[in-house]
PDB file of C-alpha atoms in Angstrom:
ATOM      1  CA  MET A  27       0.000   0.000   0.000  1.00  0.00           C
ATOM      2  CA  GLY A  28       1.407   3.358  -0.990  1.00  0.00           C
ATOM      3  CA  PHE A  29       1.381   6.703   0.736  1.00  0.00           C
ATOM      4  CA  ALA A  30      -1.976   7.577  -0.845  1.00  0.00           C
ATOM      5  CA  GLY A  31      -3.774   4.967   1.289  1.00  0.00           C
ATOM      6  CA  ARG A  32      -2.401   6.175   4.618  1.00  0.00           C
ATOM      7  CA  PRO A  33      -4.831   9.099   5.193  1.00  0.00           C
ATOM      8  CA  PHE A  34      -7.741   6.658   5.402  1.00  0.00           C
ATOM      9  CA  ILE A  35      -5.910   4.593   8.047  1.00  0.00           C
ATOM     10  CA  PHE A  36      -5.047   7.742  10.043  1.00  0.00           C
ATOM     11  CA  LEU A  37      -8.645   8.932   9.801  1.00  0.00           C
ATOM     12  CA  THR A  38      -9.964   5.562  11.002  1.00  0.00           C
ATOM     13  CA  VAL A  39      -7.610   5.516  13.993  1.00  0.00           C
ATOM     14  CA  ALA A  40      -8.520   9.111  14.848  1.00  0.00           C
ATOM     15  CA  VAL A  41     -12.248   8.395  14.738  1.00  0.00           C
ATOM     16  CA  LEU A  42     -11.864   5.276  16.913  1.00  0.00           C
ATOM     17  CA  GLY A  43      -9.712   7.221  19.358  1.00  0.00           C
ATOM     18  CA  CYS A  44     -12.244  10.054  19.645  1.00  0.00           C
ATOM     19  CA  SER A  45     -15.071   7.574  20.129  1.00  0.00           C
ATOM     20  CA  ALA A  46     -13.220   5.904  22.979  1.00  0.00           C
ATOM     21  CA  GLY A  47     -12.486   9.267  24.581  1.00  0.00           C
ATOM     22  CA  LEU A  48     -16.118  10.317  24.240  1.00  0.00           C
ATOM     23  CA  ALA A  49     -17.214   7.076  25.896  1.00  0.00           C
ATOM     24  CA  VAL A  50     -14.873   7.742  28.845  1.00  0.00           C
ATOM     25  CA  ILE A  51     -16.089  11.353  29.207  1.00  0.00           C
ATOM     26  CA  THR A  52     -19.727  10.261  28.995  1.00  0.00           C
ATOM     27  CA  SER A  53     -19.180   7.596  31.650  1.00  0.00           C
ATOM     28  CA  ALA A  54     -17.417  10.060  33.944  1.00  0.00           C
ATOM     29  CA  SER A  55     -20.142  12.683  33.444  1.00  0.00           C
ATOM     30  CA  ALA A  56     -22.794  10.146  34.391  1.00  0.00           C
ATOM     31  CA  ASP A  57     -20.922   9.429  37.609  1.00  0.00           C
ATOM     32  CA  VAL A  58     -20.730  13.078  38.708  1.00  0.00           C
ATOM     33  CA  ALA A  59     -24.113  14.264  37.391  1.00  0.00           C
ATOM     34  CA  PRO A  60     -26.312  15.441  40.335  1.00  0.00           C
ATOM     35  CA  ARG A  61     -29.233  13.212  41.055  1.00  0.00           C
ATOM     36  CA  LYS A  62     -32.670  14.731  41.194  1.00  0.00           C
ATOM     37  CA  ALA A  63     -33.891  15.232  44.740  1.00  0.00           C
ATOM     38  CA  ALA A  64     -37.017  13.382  45.702  1.00  0.00           C
ATOM     39  CA  PRO A  65     -40.021  15.711  45.877  1.00  0.00           C
ATOM     40  CA  THR A  66     -40.885  16.831  49.402  1.00  0.00           C
ATOM     41  CA  ALA A  67     -44.389  16.926  50.781  1.00  0.00           C
ATOM     42  CA  ALA A  68     -46.078  20.319  50.946  1.00  0.00           C
ATOM     43  CA  ALA A  69     -46.022  21.889  54.393  1.00  0.00           C
ATOM     44  CA  ARG A  70     -49.251  21.673  56.333  1.00  0.00           C
ATOM     45  CA  PRO A  71     -50.371  23.119  59.633  1.00  0.00           C
ATOM     46  CA  GLY A  72     -49.806  20.996  62.724  1.00  0.00           C
ATOM     47  CA  ASP A  73     -53.491  20.181  63.080  1.00  0.00           C
ATOM     48  CA  GLY A  74     -53.630  18.664  59.586  1.00  0.00           C
ATOM     49  CA  SER A  75     -55.971  21.309  58.156  1.00  0.00           C
ATOM     50  CA  SER A  76     -54.978  23.176  55.000  1.00  0.00           C
ATOM     51  CA  VAL A  77     -54.282  26.894  55.104  1.00  0.00           C
ATOM     52  CA  LYS A  78     -57.022  28.929  53.450  1.00  0.00           C
ATOM     53  CA  SER A  79     -58.256  32.450  52.844  1.00  0.00           C
ATOM     54  CA  ARG A  80     -61.430  33.929  54.241  1.00  0.00           C
ATOM     55  CA  ALA A  81     -63.685  36.846  53.435  1.00  0.00           C
ATOM     56  CA  ILE A  82     -65.259  38.538  56.456  1.00  0.00           C
ATOM     57  CA  ARG A  83     -67.944  41.145  55.764  1.00  0.00           C
ATOM     58  CA  VAL A  84     -69.082  43.367  58.619  1.00  0.00           C
ATOM     59  CA  GLU A  85     -70.445  46.833  59.298  1.00  0.00           C
ATOM     60  CA  ALA A  86     -68.740  49.132  61.768  1.00  0.00           C
ATOM     61  CA  ARG A  87     -71.256  51.161  63.797  1.00  0.00           C
ATOM     62  CA  LEU A  88     -69.197  53.961  65.300  1.00  0.00           C
ATOM     63  CA  ARG A  89     -70.094  55.050  68.822  1.00  0.00           C
ATOM     64  CA  VAL A  90     -67.134  57.405  69.209  1.00  0.00           C
ATOM     65  CA  GLY A  91     -65.701  59.646  66.512  1.00  0.00           C
ATOM     66  CA  GLU A  92     -63.706  62.615  67.780  1.00  0.00           C
ATOM     67  CA  GLU A  93     -61.432  65.066  66.003  1.00  0.00           C
ATOM     68  CA  LEU A  94     -58.577  66.192  68.231  1.00  0.00           C
ATOM     69  CA  ASP A  95     -57.191  69.687  67.573  1.00  0.00           C
ATOM     70  CA  LEU A  96     -53.489  69.287  68.331  1.00  0.00           C
ATOM     71  CA  GLY A  97     -50.754  71.848  67.780  1.00  0.00           C
ATOM     72  CA  ALA A  98     -51.890  75.019  65.966  1.00  0.00           C
ATOM     73  CA  THR A  99     -55.517  76.031  66.455  1.00  0.00           C
ATOM     74  CA  GLY A 100     -57.774  74.822  63.659  1.00  0.00           C
ATOM     75  CA  ARG A 101     -57.078  72.167  61.078  1.00  0.00           C
ATOM     76  CA  SER A 102     -53.330  71.521  61.013  1.00  0.00           C
ATOM     77  CA  ILE A 103     -50.737  68.832  60.471  1.00  0.00           C
ATOM     78  CA  GLY A 104     -50.765  66.387  63.375  1.00  0.00           C
ATOM     79  CA  ASP A 105     -54.474  66.624  64.191  1.00  0.00           C
ATOM     80  CA  GLN A 106     -56.051  63.261  64.926  1.00  0.00           C
ATOM     81  CA  PHE A 107     -59.349  61.480  64.438  1.00  0.00           C
ATOM     82  CA  VAL A 108     -60.076  58.816  67.073  1.00  0.00           C
ATOM     83  CA  PHE A 109     -62.894  56.309  66.606  1.00  0.00           C
ATOM     84  CA  SER A 110     -64.396  53.146  68.071  1.00  0.00           C
ATOM     85  CA  GLY A 111     -67.557  51.135  67.671  1.00  0.00           C
ATOM     86  CA  ASP A 112     -69.241  47.770  67.214  1.00  0.00           C
ATOM     87  CA  LEU A 113     -68.927  45.286  64.379  1.00  0.00           C
ATOM     88  CA  SER A 114     -72.106  43.594  63.200  1.00  0.00           C
ATOM     89  CA  SER A 115     -72.723  40.917  60.580  1.00  0.00           C
ATOM     90  CA  ALA A 116     -75.833  40.259  58.497  1.00  0.00           C
ATOM     91  CA  GLU A 117     -74.591  36.862  57.305  1.00  0.00           C
ATOM     92  CA  GLY A 118     -76.672  33.902  58.391  1.00  0.00           C
ATOM     93  CA  ALA A 119     -79.928  34.346  60.282  1.00  0.00           C
ATOM     94  CA  GLY A 120     -80.435  38.025  61.047  1.00  0.00           C
ATOM     95  CA  GLU A 121     -78.017  40.742  62.061  1.00  0.00           C
ATOM     96  CA  ARG A 122     -75.821  40.097  65.088  1.00  0.00           C
ATOM     97  CA  LEU A 123     -72.984  41.689  67.016  1.00  0.00           C
ATOM     98  CA  VAL A 124     -69.703  39.945  66.189  1.00  0.00           C
ATOM     99  CA  GLY A 125     -67.024  42.246  67.636  1.00  0.00           C
ATOM    100  CA  ARG A 126     -65.707  45.747  67.935  1.00  0.00           C
ATOM    101  CA  ILE A 127     -63.204  48.092  66.304  1.00  0.00           C
ATOM    102  CA  GLY A 128     -61.113  51.048  67.401  1.00  0.00           C
ATOM    103  CA  GLY A 129     -58.352  53.175  65.955  1.00  0.00           C
ATOM    104  CA  PHE A 130     -57.031  56.593  65.016  1.00  0.00           C
ATOM    105  CA  CYS A 131     -55.831  58.628  62.015  1.00  0.00           C
ATOM    106  CA  VAL A 132     -53.201  61.381  61.924  1.00  0.00           C
ATOM    107  CA  ILE A 133     -53.552  64.255  59.434  1.00  0.00           C
ATOM    108  CA  THR A 134     -50.398  64.598  57.325  1.00  0.00           C
ATOM    109  CA  ASP A 135     -51.931  66.113  54.159  1.00  0.00           C
ATOM    110  CA  LEU A 136     -54.233  69.119  54.709  1.00  0.00           C
ATOM    111  CA  GLU A 137     -55.254  69.467  51.072  1.00  0.00           C
ATOM    112  CA  ARG A 138     -56.690  65.936  50.999  1.00  0.00           C
ATOM    113  CA  ASN A 139     -57.486  65.634  54.720  1.00  0.00           C
ATOM    114  CA  ALA A 140     -55.405  62.482  54.519  1.00  0.00           C
ATOM    115  CA  GLY A 141     -52.992  60.576  56.651  1.00  0.00           C
ATOM    116  CA  PRO A 142     -52.020  57.154  58.026  1.00  0.00           C
ATOM    117  CA  CYS A 143     -54.637  55.256  60.014  1.00  0.00           C
ATOM    118  CA  THR A 144     -54.231  52.337  62.391  1.00  0.00           C
ATOM    119  CA  SER A 145     -57.082  50.238  63.769  1.00  0.00           C
ATOM    120  CA  THR A 146     -57.795  46.917  65.456  1.00  0.00           C
ATOM    121  CA  ALA A 147     -60.822  44.697  64.823  1.00  0.00           C
ATOM    122  CA  VAL A 148     -61.679  42.358  67.699  1.00  0.00           C
ATOM    123  CA  LEU A 149     -63.542  39.226  66.570  1.00  0.00           C
ATOM    124  CA  PRO A 150     -64.431  35.951  68.351  1.00  0.00           C
ATOM    125  CA  GLU A 151     -61.475  34.130  66.775  1.00  0.00           C
ATOM    126  CA  GLY A 152     -58.924  36.851  67.593  1.00  0.00           C
ATOM    127  CA  GLN A 153     -57.798  40.340  66.640  1.00  0.00           C
ATOM    128  CA  ILE A 154     -56.897  41.743  63.208  1.00  0.00           C
ATOM    129  CA  THR A 155     -54.672  44.799  62.883  1.00  0.00           C
ATOM    130  CA  ILE A 156     -55.122  47.225  59.960  1.00  0.00           C
ATOM    131  CA  GLN A 157     -52.905  50.001  58.647  1.00  0.00           C
ATOM    132  CA  GLY A 158     -52.796  52.359  55.670  1.00  0.00           C
ATOM    133  CA  GLU A 159     -53.505  55.848  54.361  1.00  0.00           C
ATOM    134  CA  GLN A 160     -57.013  57.243  54.174  1.00  0.00           C
ATOM    135  CA  ALA A 161     -58.275  60.465  52.563  1.00  0.00           C
ATOM    136  CA  GLY A 162     -61.290  62.567  53.502  1.00  0.00           C
ATOM    137  CA  ILE A 163     -60.819  62.131  57.247  1.00  0.00           C
ATOM    138  CA  PRO A 164     -63.029  62.031  59.336  1.00  0.00           C
ATOM    139  CA  VAL A 165     -65.385  60.651  56.631  1.00  0.00           C
ATOM    140  CA  PRO A 166     -62.889  58.668  54.543  1.00  0.00           C
ATOM    141  CA  ALA A 167     -63.309  57.937  50.853  1.00  0.00           C
ATOM    142  CA  PRO A 168     -63.463  54.263  49.775  1.00  0.00           C
ATOM    143  CA  VAL A 169     -60.053  52.748  50.436  1.00  0.00           C
ATOM    144  CA  VAL A 170     -58.158  49.470  50.595  1.00  0.00           C
ATOM    145  CA  ASN A 171     -55.761  49.125  53.533  1.00  0.00           C
ATOM    146  CA  ALA A 172     -53.404  46.359  54.608  1.00  0.00           C
ATOM    147  CA  ILE A 173     -53.896  43.637  57.189  1.00  0.00           C
ATOM    148  CA  THR A 174     -50.646  43.742  59.150  1.00  0.00           C
ATOM    149  CA  GLY A 175     -51.179  40.863  61.584  1.00  0.00           C
ATOM    150  CA  GLY A 176     -53.386  39.525  64.307  1.00  0.00           C
ATOM    151  CA  THR A 177     -53.848  37.181  67.236  1.00  0.00           C
ATOM    152  CA  GLY A 178     -55.543  33.839  67.844  1.00  0.00           C
ATOM    153  CA  GLU A 179     -56.669  32.266  64.570  1.00  0.00           C
ATOM    154  CA  PHE A 180     -55.425  35.435  62.821  1.00  0.00           C
ATOM    155  CA  ARG A 181     -51.890  35.282  64.249  1.00  0.00           C
ATOM    156  CA  LYS A 182     -50.420  34.603  60.766  1.00  0.00           C
ATOM    157  CA  ALA A 183     -52.983  36.700  58.916  1.00  0.00           C
ATOM    158  CA  ARG A 184     -52.169  38.887  55.941  1.00  0.00           C
ATOM    159  CA  GLY A 185     -54.283  40.425  53.225  1.00  0.00           C
ATOM    160  CA  GLN A 186     -56.328  43.597  52.846  1.00  0.00           C
ATOM    161  CA  VAL A 187     -59.487  45.375  53.989  1.00  0.00           C
ATOM    162  CA  THR A 188     -61.845  47.313  51.726  1.00  0.00           C
ATOM    163  CA  GLN A 189     -63.615  50.135  53.543  1.00  0.00           C
ATOM    164  CA  ARG A 190     -66.682  52.001  52.290  1.00  0.00           C
ATOM    165  CA  VAL A 191     -68.552  54.706  54.194  1.00  0.00           C
ATOM    166  CA  LEU A 192     -72.327  54.260  54.141  1.00  0.00           C
ATOM    167  CA  THR A 193     -72.950  57.117  56.604  1.00  0.00           C
ATOM    168  CA  PRO A 194     -70.485  59.081  58.785  1.00  0.00           C
ATOM    169  CA  ALA A 195     -71.200  56.595  61.591  1.00  0.00           C
ATOM    170  CA  THR A 196     -71.584  53.396  59.524  1.00  0.00           C
ATOM    171  CA  TRP A 197     -68.716  51.862  57.602  1.00  0.00           C
ATOM    172  CA  GLN A 198     -68.775  48.693  55.525  1.00  0.00           C
ATOM    173  CA  LEU A 199     -65.654  46.553  55.929  1.00  0.00           C
ATOM    174  CA  THR A 200     -64.665  43.537  53.833  1.00  0.00           C
ATOM    175  CA  PHE A 201     -61.664  41.623  55.175  1.00  0.00           C
ATOM    176  CA  GLU A 202     -59.822  39.424  52.660  1.00  0.00           C
ATOM    177  CA  VAL A 203     -57.683  37.403  55.055  1.00  0.00           C
ATOM    178  CA  VAL A 204     -55.017  35.010  53.822  1.00  0.00           C
ATOM    179  CA  ASP A 205     -53.212  32.277  55.793  1.00  0.00           C
ATOM    180  CA  VAL A 206     -55.932  31.453  58.300  1.00  0.00           C
ATOM    181  CA  PRO A 207     -57.544  28.118  59.207  1.00  0.00           C
ATOM    182  CA  PRO A 208     -61.038  27.351  57.883  1.00  0.00           C
ATOM    183  CA  HIS A 209     -63.846  29.046  59.770  1.00  0.00           C
ATOM    184  CA  ARG A 210     -65.648  26.813  62.253  1.00  0.00           C
ATOM    185  CA  ALA A 211     -69.221  28.053  62.332  1.00  0.00           C
ATOM    186  CA  GLU A 212     -70.156  25.609  65.072  1.00  0.00           C
ATOM    187  CA  ASP A 213     -67.974  27.416  67.614  1.00  0.00           C
ATOM    188  CA  GLY A 214     -70.717  29.916  68.355  1.00  0.00           C
ATOM    189  CA  ARG A 215     -68.376  32.027  70.442  1.00  0.00           C
ATOM    190  CA  SER A 216     -69.212  35.624  71.181  1.00  0.00           C
ATOM    191  CA  PRO A 217     -66.687  38.452  71.494  1.00  0.00           C
ATOM    192  CA  SER A 218     -65.338  38.872  74.979  1.00  0.00           C
ATOM    193  CA  ALA A 219     -66.179  41.988  76.916  1.00  0.00           C
ATOM    194  CA  ALA A 220     -68.727  43.273  74.399  1.00  0.00           C
ATOM    195  CA  PRO A 221     -68.977  47.082  74.676  1.00  0.00           C
ATOM    196  CA  MET A 222     -71.896  48.583  76.520  1.00  0.00           C
ATOM    197  CA  PRO A 223     -74.127  50.772  74.321  1.00  0.00           C
ATOM    198  CA  VAL A 224     -73.382  54.493  74.663  1.00  0.00           C
ATOM    199  CA  SER A 225     -74.549  57.541  72.783  1.00  0.00           C
ATOM    200  CA  PRO A 226     -72.520  58.278  69.629  1.00  0.00           C
ATOM    201  CA  SER A 227     -70.034  61.131  69.924  1.00  0.00           C
ATOM    202  CA  PHE A 228     -68.998  63.003  66.782  1.00  0.00           C
ATOM    203  CA  LEU A 229     -67.442  66.251  67.885  1.00  0.00           C
ATOM    204  CA  GLY A 230     -66.158  68.662  65.271  1.00  0.00           C
ATOM    205  CA  LYS A 231     -63.736  71.494  65.801  1.00  0.00           C
TER     206      LYS A 231
END
């Protein structure tokens, strides 16, 4: 065989050599390739119930609504609006008292009569804390504020509250609460230390 036939032999040897090398690399890669982790079970609460969201619709009947003139006389930055009242629900058979609410707002924007507000709703299952800006104080415009926490069944609560004013003393509140256990209607618990009825107080400046 002359020189002209040698390139074919060299090419054959080269191909076989590369194939062997590729086989070694492939085998080594298979040995070091990370194995897929087995899927883990989704976390569940300790009592075995699944975490859910709840919608709570109530009306706030204010019994106290006072504007506090702080600092400079007349409407000024830093003035406060303090309020409290009962929470009632029309869900189920007839209207019934289900809790109470209280809070305050601080005026930080005179042009809009707006500022941050903080309130606490006390329900049979626990408390829900609410925070956010409102405009039109003391009769706020429709607004959505944040649920910042709670106690009892609401200790891990998050979500938001939509507030609409029906009258200066009657507000409609819709709580969209996330990360709470399912509601147990059979509990039949009533709010502790329900407020005694008093005459509404809405003092202006």
